[in-house]
């Protein structure tokens, strides 16, 4: 169905072309977007001025056929949408003002209580700035899925990649970030619509080669002087050893440890992440490339990445979500959530914490494992909603 023609009936998007991460975040952060979706109905005079008016006007071109009934309906809806623009803008402003006022009131109340000695002033710990540290791990986004995605899914994916970059940049332990099979509409979007901003992203590589070749290149870089240090959850791993640990379906731990001498001759360690894999990731290992499928498909292509990895003889693993969480919905996550979870793991070494911090609230994820009293009581804090690009709800 015609996507553009369909949009007015849904009243969903303000701008169809610029669905960037920023826009998505902006739209989602509005207090109550539902209230903005009911613009005033279009008055008859207004409708007459709009596209429909031309229906009765003398035809300028002899061949222009009159619009069909459904086209007329669409045009009316489109006109209503246009007419509601100012209303929605005013409503947004109103909501924003009310929010600011509410916050100011709450702050004043708190200050008064503190002044009266009713409550103690909260001690706000100063956030210490710690320089991000490079670790010898690569997150590689396999961007070879152009033909599987609709245009708007490409837009979502570009927003997700932007998120991956900024999350990695601000993480305490920074990984190497690579986009393999860089090309197609995704690349064009970054170059033209997003005005090549990606070229300014430090530490991100864009390679034409496929994920296997790109991972081999990263293997050498991770072993080299710029590879990074074993820090965070990787601290204590033996220097000079590479260990890939995943748990197979048969509940056997598969660990391959390689000595220094063997290391240079060693095959690159690659794990393709897929929720369809029978194996479960236990931990992240140094000198390893973790491949994430760069695709937004709302799960139309189940098993696509899993089969791609198997065909190339690459080991696969799913995140240990089932081991740590009980969830209401399925566990196919977006590219940026998968990356964010692994980044969090690098900081804490705790999958439970990582899932709680990242998995969207609406998935109602709760910790399965009782770790200690306090955490057991805690609610899932999540990181807010990330509708855009979610695979399955
Ligand atoms: N149908 C696609 C789904 C893409 S989801 C497929 O065949 O995989 C985008 C990517 O995020 C996946 O390719 C996978 O690399 C990663 N991913 C999503 N959920 C995951 C999970 N639970 N465990 C491991 N990787 C996951």
Short mmCIF file of C-alpha atoms and ligand atoms in Angstrom, two decimals:
data_model
loop_
_atom_site.label_atom_id
_atom_site.label_comp_id
_atom_site.label_asym_id
_atom_site.label_seq_id
_atom_site.Cartn_x
_atom_site.Cartn_y
_atom_site.Cartn_z
CA UNK A 1 0.00 0.00 0.00
CA UNK A 2 1.11 3.55 -0.65
CA UNK A 3 2.88 4.59 2.52
CA UNK A 4 2.64 8.33 2.00
CA UNK A 5 -1.01 8.15 1.12
CA UNK A 6 -1.67 6.11 4.22
CA UNK A 7 0.05 8.37 6.76
CA UNK A 8 -2.63 11.07 7.27
CA UNK A 9 -5.17 8.47 8.36
CA UNK A 10 -2.84 7.40 11.15
CA UNK A 11 -1.83 10.89 12.31
CA UNK A 12 1.39 9.43 13.47
CA UNK A 13 4.33 11.36 12.16
CA UNK A 14 5.02 15.02 11.87
CA UNK A 15 7.63 14.56 9.24
CA UNK A 16 7.98 11.48 7.10
CA UNK A 17 11.40 12.20 5.69
CA UNK A 18 13.46 13.10 8.75
CA UNK A 19 12.93 10.19 11.07
CA UNK A 20 16.28 10.65 12.75
CA UNK A 21 17.21 9.44 16.24
CA UNK A 22 16.81 13.00 17.47
CA UNK A 23 13.32 13.28 16.06
CA UNK A 24 12.30 9.95 17.47
CA UNK A 25 13.57 10.90 20.89
CA UNK A 26 11.92 14.32 20.68
CA UNK A 27 8.57 12.90 19.69
CA UNK A 28 8.66 10.28 22.38
CA UNK A 29 9.61 12.66 25.12
CA UNK A 30 6.50 14.74 24.73
CA UNK A 31 4.34 14.57 27.81
CA UNK A 32 1.26 13.15 26.24
CA UNK A 33 1.49 12.74 22.52
CA UNK A 34 -1.98 11.23 22.40
CA UNK A 35 -3.46 14.64 23.08
CA UNK A 36 -1.71 16.03 20.09
CA UNK A 37 -3.26 13.58 17.73
CA UNK A 38 -6.69 15.20 17.66
CA UNK A 39 -6.48 18.34 15.61
CA UNK A 40 -9.60 20.48 15.29
CA UNK A 41 -11.89 19.23 12.59
CA UNK A 42 -11.55 21.01 9.29
CA UNK A 43 -14.22 23.60 8.63
CA UNK A 44 -16.06 23.32 5.40
CA UNK A 45 -14.67 26.56 3.97
CA UNK A 46 -11.15 25.39 4.71
CA UNK A 47 -11.76 22.16 2.96
CA UNK A 48 -12.96 24.00 -0.09
CA UNK A 49 -9.72 25.89 -0.29
CA UNK A 50 -7.78 22.72 -0.11
CA UNK A 51 -6.98 20.11 -2.69
CA UNK A 52 -10.57 19.02 -3.03
CA UNK A 53 -11.59 22.45 -4.26
CA UNK A 54 -9.79 21.77 -7.45
CA UNK A 55 -12.03 18.83 -8.13
CA UNK A 56 -14.86 21.10 -9.22
CA UNK A 57 -12.63 23.63 -10.89
CA UNK A 58 -12.54 23.60 -14.65
CA UNK A 59 -9.97 21.10 -15.79
CA UNK A 60 -6.78 22.74 -16.95
CA UNK A 61 -5.74 19.58 -18.62
CA UNK A 62 -8.33 17.70 -20.58
CA UNK A 63 -7.02 14.31 -19.49
CA UNK A 64 -6.97 14.72 -15.66
CA UNK A 65 -9.49 12.19 -14.36
CA UNK A 66 -11.59 13.14 -11.33
CA UNK A 67 -10.22 11.68 -8.10
CA UNK A 68 -11.79 8.45 -6.94
CA UNK A 69 -13.84 8.28 -3.74
CA UNK A 70 -10.92 6.91 -1.75
CA UNK A 71 -8.60 9.56 -3.15
CA UNK A 72 -11.12 12.20 -2.13
CA UNK A 73 -11.19 10.74 1.38
CA UNK A 74 -7.41 10.82 1.52
CA UNK A 75 -7.34 14.42 0.38
CA UNK A 76 -9.85 15.41 3.07
CA UNK A 77 -7.75 13.69 5.70
CA UNK A 78 -4.62 15.31 4.41
CA UNK A 79 -6.28 18.71 4.56
CA UNK A 80 -7.43 18.00 8.13
CA UNK A 81 -3.90 17.07 9.08
CA UNK A 82 -2.54 20.28 7.58
CA UNK A 83 -5.22 22.35 9.26
CA UNK A 84 -4.32 20.91 12.63
CA UNK A 85 -0.66 21.91 12.47
CA UNK A 86 -1.01 25.15 14.42
CA UNK A 87 -3.29 23.51 16.92
CA UNK A 88 -0.77 20.78 17.60
CA UNK A 89 2.04 23.29 17.92
CA UNK A 90 0.05 25.33 20.44
CA UNK A 91 -0.88 22.21 22.36
CA UNK A 92 2.75 21.13 22.52
CA UNK A 93 3.75 24.52 23.86
CA UNK A 94 0.96 24.38 26.41
CA UNK A 95 2.06 20.94 27.62
CA UNK A 96 5.65 22.05 27.85
CA UNK A 97 4.71 25.14 29.88
CA UNK A 98 2.63 23.04 32.26
CA UNK A 99 5.53 20.62 32.71
CA UNK A 100 7.98 23.41 33.50
CA UNK A 101 5.51 24.91 35.98
CA UNK A 102 4.95 21.53 37.67
CA UNK A 103 8.68 21.02 38.06
CA UNK A 104 9.20 24.51 39.47
CA UNK A 105 6.40 23.95 41.98
CA UNK A 106 7.85 20.63 43.11
CA UNK A 107 11.30 22.20 43.48
CA UNK A 108 9.89 25.05 45.55
CA UNK A 109 7.98 22.67 47.80
CA UNK A 110 11.15 20.65 48.36
CA UNK A 111 13.19 23.76 49.15
CA UNK A 112 10.57 24.92 51.65
CA UNK A 113 10.57 21.55 53.39
CA UNK A 114 14.37 21.60 53.58
CA UNK A 115 14.28 25.18 54.95
CA UNK A 116 11.78 24.15 57.63
CA UNK A 117 13.97 21.20 58.52
CA UNK A 118 11.22 18.74 57.64
CA UNK A 119 13.55 16.81 55.36
CA UNK A 120 17.27 16.68 54.86
CA UNK A 121 18.84 18.18 51.78
CA UNK A 122 19.80 15.38 49.42
CA UNK A 123 23.50 14.91 48.92
CA UNK A 124 24.10 14.85 45.21
CA UNK A 125 27.27 12.91 44.48
CA UNK A 126 29.52 14.64 42.01
CA UNK A 127 29.74 12.59 38.88
CA UNK A 128 33.35 11.79 38.36
CA UNK A 129 34.59 12.05 34.84
CA UNK A 130 36.61 9.06 33.90
CA UNK A 131 38.37 8.87 30.59
CA UNK A 132 36.84 6.17 28.44
CA UNK A 133 39.17 3.24 28.01
CA UNK A 134 39.61 1.27 24.81
CA UNK A 135 39.14 -2.48 25.18
CA UNK A 136 40.19 -5.18 22.69
CA UNK A 137 36.68 -6.10 21.61
CA UNK A 138 34.96 -5.30 18.33
CA UNK A 139 31.27 -4.75 17.76
CA UNK A 140 30.72 -5.22 14.07
CA UNK A 141 27.43 -4.31 12.44
CA UNK A 142 26.82 -6.42 9.36
CA UNK A 143 25.15 -3.93 6.99
CA UNK A 144 24.52 -6.40 4.18
CA UNK A 145 20.72 -6.42 4.38
CA UNK A 146 19.73 -3.62 2.03
CA UNK A 147 17.32 -5.68 -0.03
CA UNK A 148 15.43 -6.92 3.03
CA UNK A 149 14.38 -3.51 4.26
CA UNK A 150 11.74 -0.94 3.36
CA UNK A 151 12.84 2.68 3.11
CA UNK A 152 11.55 3.56 6.56
CA UNK A 153 13.39 0.60 8.06
CA UNK A 154 16.60 1.98 6.56
CA UNK A 155 15.77 5.26 8.30
CA UNK A 156 15.28 3.40 11.61
CA UNK A 157 18.50 1.49 11.15
CA UNK A 158 20.44 4.70 10.53
CA UNK A 159 19.05 6.09 13.80
CA UNK A 160 20.05 2.87 15.58
CA UNK A 161 23.60 3.07 14.24
CA UNK A 162 23.83 6.67 15.44
CA UNK A 163 22.77 5.43 18.86
CA UNK A 164 25.41 2.65 18.80
CA UNK A 165 28.09 5.20 18.05
CA UNK A 166 27.08 7.63 20.80
CA UNK A 167 26.57 4.89 23.42
CA UNK A 168 29.98 3.42 22.65
CA UNK A 169 31.62 6.83 22.68
CA UNK A 170 30.31 7.68 26.13
CA UNK A 171 30.79 4.23 27.66
CA UNK A 172 33.48 3.81 30.28
CA UNK A 173 34.93 0.93 28.27
CA UNK A 174 34.92 1.70 24.59
CA UNK A 175 34.98 -1.02 21.93
CA UNK A 176 36.06 -0.93 18.30
CA UNK A 177 33.00 -0.24 16.19
CA UNK A 178 32.82 -1.39 12.58
CA UNK A 179 30.20 -1.26 9.84
CA UNK A 180 30.88 -4.02 7.30
CA UNK A 181 29.39 -4.30 3.76
CA UNK A 182 28.99 -0.53 3.97
CA UNK A 183 26.90 0.54 1.00
CA UNK A 184 23.42 0.67 -0.47
CA UNK A 185 20.66 2.99 0.69
CA UNK A 186 22.05 3.11 4.23
CA UNK A 187 25.32 4.61 3.09
CA UNK A 188 23.53 6.99 0.73
CA UNK A 189 21.30 8.18 3.57
CA UNK A 190 24.29 8.89 5.78
CA UNK A 191 26.04 10.72 2.95
CA UNK A 192 23.15 12.81 1.70
CA UNK A 193 20.32 13.19 4.22
CA UNK A 194 22.61 13.06 7.24
CA UNK A 195 25.22 15.20 5.50
CA UNK A 196 28.18 12.87 6.10
CA UNK A 197 28.20 13.46 9.86
CA UNK A 198 29.24 9.83 10.29
CA UNK A 199 32.62 10.62 8.80
CA UNK A 200 33.34 12.67 11.91
CA UNK A 201 32.63 9.73 14.22
CA UNK A 202 35.97 8.92 15.77
CA UNK A 203 36.96 5.29 16.06
CA UNK A 204 34.28 3.93 13.71
CA UNK A 205 35.33 2.05 10.60
CA UNK A 206 33.23 1.72 7.44
CA UNK A 207 34.39 -1.25 5.39
CA UNK A 208 33.17 -2.46 1.99
CA UNK A 209 34.19 -6.00 2.85
CA UNK A 210 31.83 -8.54 4.35
CA UNK A 211 31.74 -9.39 8.07
CA UNK A 212 34.21 -12.27 7.86
CA UNK A 213 36.89 -10.26 6.04
CA UNK A 214 36.23 -7.22 8.22
CA UNK A 215 36.58 -9.35 11.37
CA UNK A 216 39.96 -10.64 10.16
CA UNK A 217 41.13 -7.04 9.78
CA UNK A 218 39.88 -6.23 13.27
CA UNK A 219 41.66 -9.26 14.70
CA UNK A 220 45.00 -7.71 13.72
CA UNK A 221 44.00 -4.29 15.02
CA UNK A 222 42.87 -5.69 18.37
CA UNK A 223 46.19 -7.50 18.75
CA UNK A 224 48.13 -4.37 17.78
CA UNK A 225 49.26 -1.37 19.82
CA UNK A 226 45.89 0.39 19.46
CA UNK A 227 43.97 -2.73 20.41
CA UNK A 228 43.10 -1.67 23.92
CA UNK A 229 43.49 -2.83 27.51
CA UNK A 230 41.86 -5.58 29.51
CA UNK A 231 39.77 -3.36 31.74
CA UNK A 232 36.31 -3.36 33.29
CA UNK A 233 34.67 -6.77 33.19
CA UNK A 234 37.60 -7.98 31.09
CA UNK A 235 40.16 -7.17 33.79
CA UNK A 236 41.90 -10.25 35.07
CA UNK A 237 41.63 -12.06 31.76
CA UNK A 238 45.07 -13.48 31.00
CA UNK A 239 47.02 -11.10 28.78
CA UNK A 240 47.84 -12.76 25.51
CA UNK A 241 45.04 -15.24 25.70
CA UNK A 242 41.89 -15.19 23.75
CA UNK A 243 38.95 -17.01 25.20
CA UNK A 244 35.60 -17.43 23.58
CA UNK A 245 33.05 -18.76 25.99
CA UNK A 246 29.57 -19.70 24.99
CA UNK A 247 27.21 -22.31 26.34
CA UNK A 248 26.00 -24.78 23.76
CA UNK A 249 22.52 -26.21 23.56
CA UNK A 250 23.80 -29.37 25.23
CA UNK A 251 24.76 -27.17 28.23
CA UNK A 252 28.45 -27.66 27.67
CA UNK A 253 30.74 -24.75 28.15
CA UNK A 254 32.82 -24.26 25.06
CA UNK A 255 35.97 -22.41 25.91
CA UNK A 256 38.92 -22.11 23.65
CA UNK A 257 42.02 -20.66 25.20
CA UNK A 258 45.00 -19.89 23.06
CA UNK A 259 48.54 -19.14 24.12
CA UNK A 260 50.62 -16.16 23.03
CA UNK A 261 52.66 -18.03 20.39
CA UNK A 262 49.63 -19.60 18.82
CA UNK A 263 47.88 -16.27 18.82
CA UNK A 264 49.41 -14.76 15.72
CA UNK A 265 48.60 -17.85 13.68
CA UNK A 266 45.18 -18.05 15.20
CA UNK A 267 41.93 -17.69 13.30
CA UNK A 268 40.05 -14.53 14.24
CA UNK A 269 37.46 -15.14 16.95
CA UNK A 270 34.04 -14.21 15.62
CA UNK A 271 30.64 -14.68 17.22
CA UNK A 272 27.52 -13.79 15.23
CA UNK A 273 24.81 -12.75 17.65
CA UNK A 274 21.37 -14.11 16.90
CA UNK A 275 18.32 -14.67 19.04
CA UNK A 276 17.75 -17.80 16.92
CA UNK A 277 21.01 -19.42 18.01
CA UNK A 278 20.82 -22.55 20.19
CA UNK A 279 23.94 -21.33 22.04
CA UNK A 280 24.02 -18.76 24.80
CA UNK A 281 26.67 -16.12 25.34
CA UNK A 282 28.20 -16.44 28.77
CA UNK A 283 30.65 -13.57 28.71
CA UNK A 284 32.46 -11.32 26.28
CA UNK A 285 36.01 -12.32 25.52
CA UNK A 286 38.98 -10.19 24.52
CA UNK A 287 40.21 -10.16 20.92
CA UNK A 288 36.83 -11.22 19.66
CA UNK A 289 34.51 -9.66 17.11
CA UNK A 290 30.82 -9.75 17.99
CA UNK A 291 28.69 -9.41 14.89
CA UNK A 292 25.24 -7.84 15.09
CA UNK A 293 22.89 -8.07 12.11
CA UNK A 294 22.29 -4.53 10.82
CA UNK A 295 18.67 -5.11 9.97
CA UNK A 296 15.27 -3.79 11.00
CA UNK A 297 12.69 -6.29 9.77
CA UNK A 298 10.04 -6.55 12.49
CA UNK A 299 10.99 -10.21 12.47
CA UNK A 300 9.82 -10.89 8.91
CA UNK A 301 13.01 -12.82 8.28
CA UNK A 302 13.32 -15.12 11.22
CA UNK A 303 16.64 -16.94 11.36
CA UNK A 304 18.18 -14.87 8.56
CA UNK A 305 21.33 -13.89 10.47
CA UNK A 306 21.64 -17.28 12.12
CA UNK A 307 21.64 -19.06 8.76
CA UNK A 308 24.04 -16.52 7.26
CA UNK A 309 26.55 -17.21 10.05
CA UNK A 310 26.13 -20.99 9.82
CA UNK A 311 26.67 -20.88 6.05
CA UNK A 312 30.04 -19.21 6.68
CA UNK A 313 30.99 -21.61 9.49
CA UNK A 314 30.88 -18.81 12.09
CA UNK A 315 29.81 -19.61 15.64
CA UNK A 316 26.59 -18.06 16.87
CA UNK A 317 25.15 -17.15 20.26
CA UNK A 318 22.15 -15.42 21.76
CA UNK A 319 22.28 -13.07 24.70
CA UNK A 320 21.49 -14.85 27.99
CA UNK A 321 18.17 -13.04 28.39
CA UNK A 322 16.21 -16.15 29.31
CA UNK A 323 18.75 -17.01 32.03
CA UNK A 324 18.39 -13.66 33.77
CA UNK A 325 14.97 -12.29 32.96
CA UNK A 326 11.34 -13.22 32.73
CA UNK A 327 9.75 -11.24 29.96
CA UNK A 328 6.26 -10.72 28.68
CA UNK A 329 7.30 -10.53 25.09
CA UNK A 330 9.80 -12.08 22.72
CA UNK A 331 13.46 -11.36 22.96
CA UNK A 332 14.46 -10.08 19.54
CA UNK A 333 16.05 -6.74 20.29
CA UNK A 334 17.11 -3.81 18.16
CA UNK A 335 20.70 -3.38 17.03
CA UNK A 336 21.34 -0.49 19.44
CA UNK A 337 19.85 -2.34 22.42
CA UNK A 338 22.07 -5.36 21.77
CA UNK A 339 25.14 -3.11 21.58
CA UNK A 340 24.07 -1.16 24.66
CA UNK A 341 23.57 -4.37 26.69
CA UNK A 342 27.08 -5.55 25.80
CA UNK A 343 28.52 -2.12 26.64
CA UNK A 344 26.83 -2.25 30.04
CA UNK A 345 28.17 -5.75 30.61
CA UNK A 346 31.67 -4.45 29.96
CA UNK A 347 31.17 -1.96 32.79
CA UNK A 348 29.68 -4.29 35.38
CA UNK A 349 30.22 -7.87 34.24
CA UNK A 350 26.60 -8.46 35.21
CA UNK A 351 24.08 -9.42 32.52
CA UNK A 352 21.14 -8.90 34.89
CA UNK A 353 22.12 -5.26 35.46
CA UNK A 354 22.74 -4.78 31.76
CA UNK A 355 19.31 -6.14 30.75
CA UNK A 356 17.49 -4.14 33.41
CA UNK A 357 19.14 -0.94 32.31
CA UNK A 358 18.48 -1.39 28.62
CA UNK A 359 15.43 -3.53 27.83
CA UNK A 360 12.42 -1.24 27.26
CA UNK A 361 9.93 -1.00 30.11
CA UNK A 362 6.99 -2.16 28.05
CA UNK A 363 8.65 -5.55 27.67
CA UNK A 364 8.07 -5.91 31.42
CA UNK A 365 11.41 -7.55 31.96
CA UNK A 366 12.06 -8.65 35.53
CA UNK A 367 15.12 -10.25 37.02
CA UNK A 368 14.75 -13.99 37.24
CA UNK A 369 17.71 -14.61 39.54
CA UNK A 370 17.47 -13.50 43.13
CA UNK A 371 20.75 -11.72 43.67
CA UNK A 372 20.21 -9.83 46.89
CA UNK A 373 17.25 -8.56 48.83
CA UNK A 374 17.42 -4.99 47.64
CA UNK A 375 17.80 -5.71 43.96
CA UNK A 376 15.16 -8.36 44.12
CA UNK A 377 12.64 -5.74 45.20
CA UNK A 378 13.66 -3.26 42.57
CA UNK A 379 11.47 -2.44 39.61
CA UNK A 380 12.78 -2.45 36.09
CA UNK A 381 14.04 1.03 35.43
CA UNK A 382 14.56 0.57 31.70
CA UNK A 383 15.89 3.33 29.50
CA UNK A 384 12.65 4.68 28.18
CA UNK A 385 10.80 3.73 25.09
CA UNK A 386 12.57 3.01 21.84
CA UNK A 387 9.67 2.27 19.52
CA UNK A 388 11.64 2.94 16.46
CA UNK A 389 13.12 -0.18 15.00
CA UNK A 390 11.94 -2.56 17.63
CA UNK A 391 11.84 -5.98 16.08
CA UNK A 392 8.96 -7.63 17.89
CA UNK A 393 6.76 -6.44 20.68
N1 LIG B 1 15.37 -11.32 11.69
C1 LIG B 1 16.59 -10.76 12.15
C2 LIG B 1 16.39 -9.98 13.39
C3 LIG B 1 17.28 -8.80 13.45
S1 LIG B 1 17.42 -8.09 15.03
C4 LIG B 1 17.63 -11.88 12.32
O1 LIG B 1 17.66 -12.77 11.49
O2 LIG B 1 18.41 -11.86 13.24
C5 LIG B 1 18.95 -7.26 14.79
C6 LIG B 1 20.14 -8.01 15.29
O3 LIG B 1 20.24 -7.85 16.70
C7 LIG B 1 20.17 -9.48 15.06
O4 LIG B 1 20.64 -9.81 13.80
C8 LIG B 1 21.12 -9.97 16.14
O5 LIG B 1 22.46 -9.83 15.72
C9 LIG B 1 20.84 -9.00 17.26
N2 LIG B 1 19.93 -9.55 18.27
C10 LIG B 1 18.64 -9.18 18.50
N3 LIG B 1 18.15 -9.85 19.55
C11 LIG B 1 19.13 -10.66 20.00
C12 LIG B 1 19.25 -11.62 21.06
N4 LIG B 1 18.24 -11.86 21.88
N5 LIG B 1 20.43 -12.25 21.22
C13 LIG B 1 21.47 -12.00 20.39
N6 LIG B 1 21.42 -11.13 19.38
C14 LIG B 1 20.28 -10.46 19.19
#
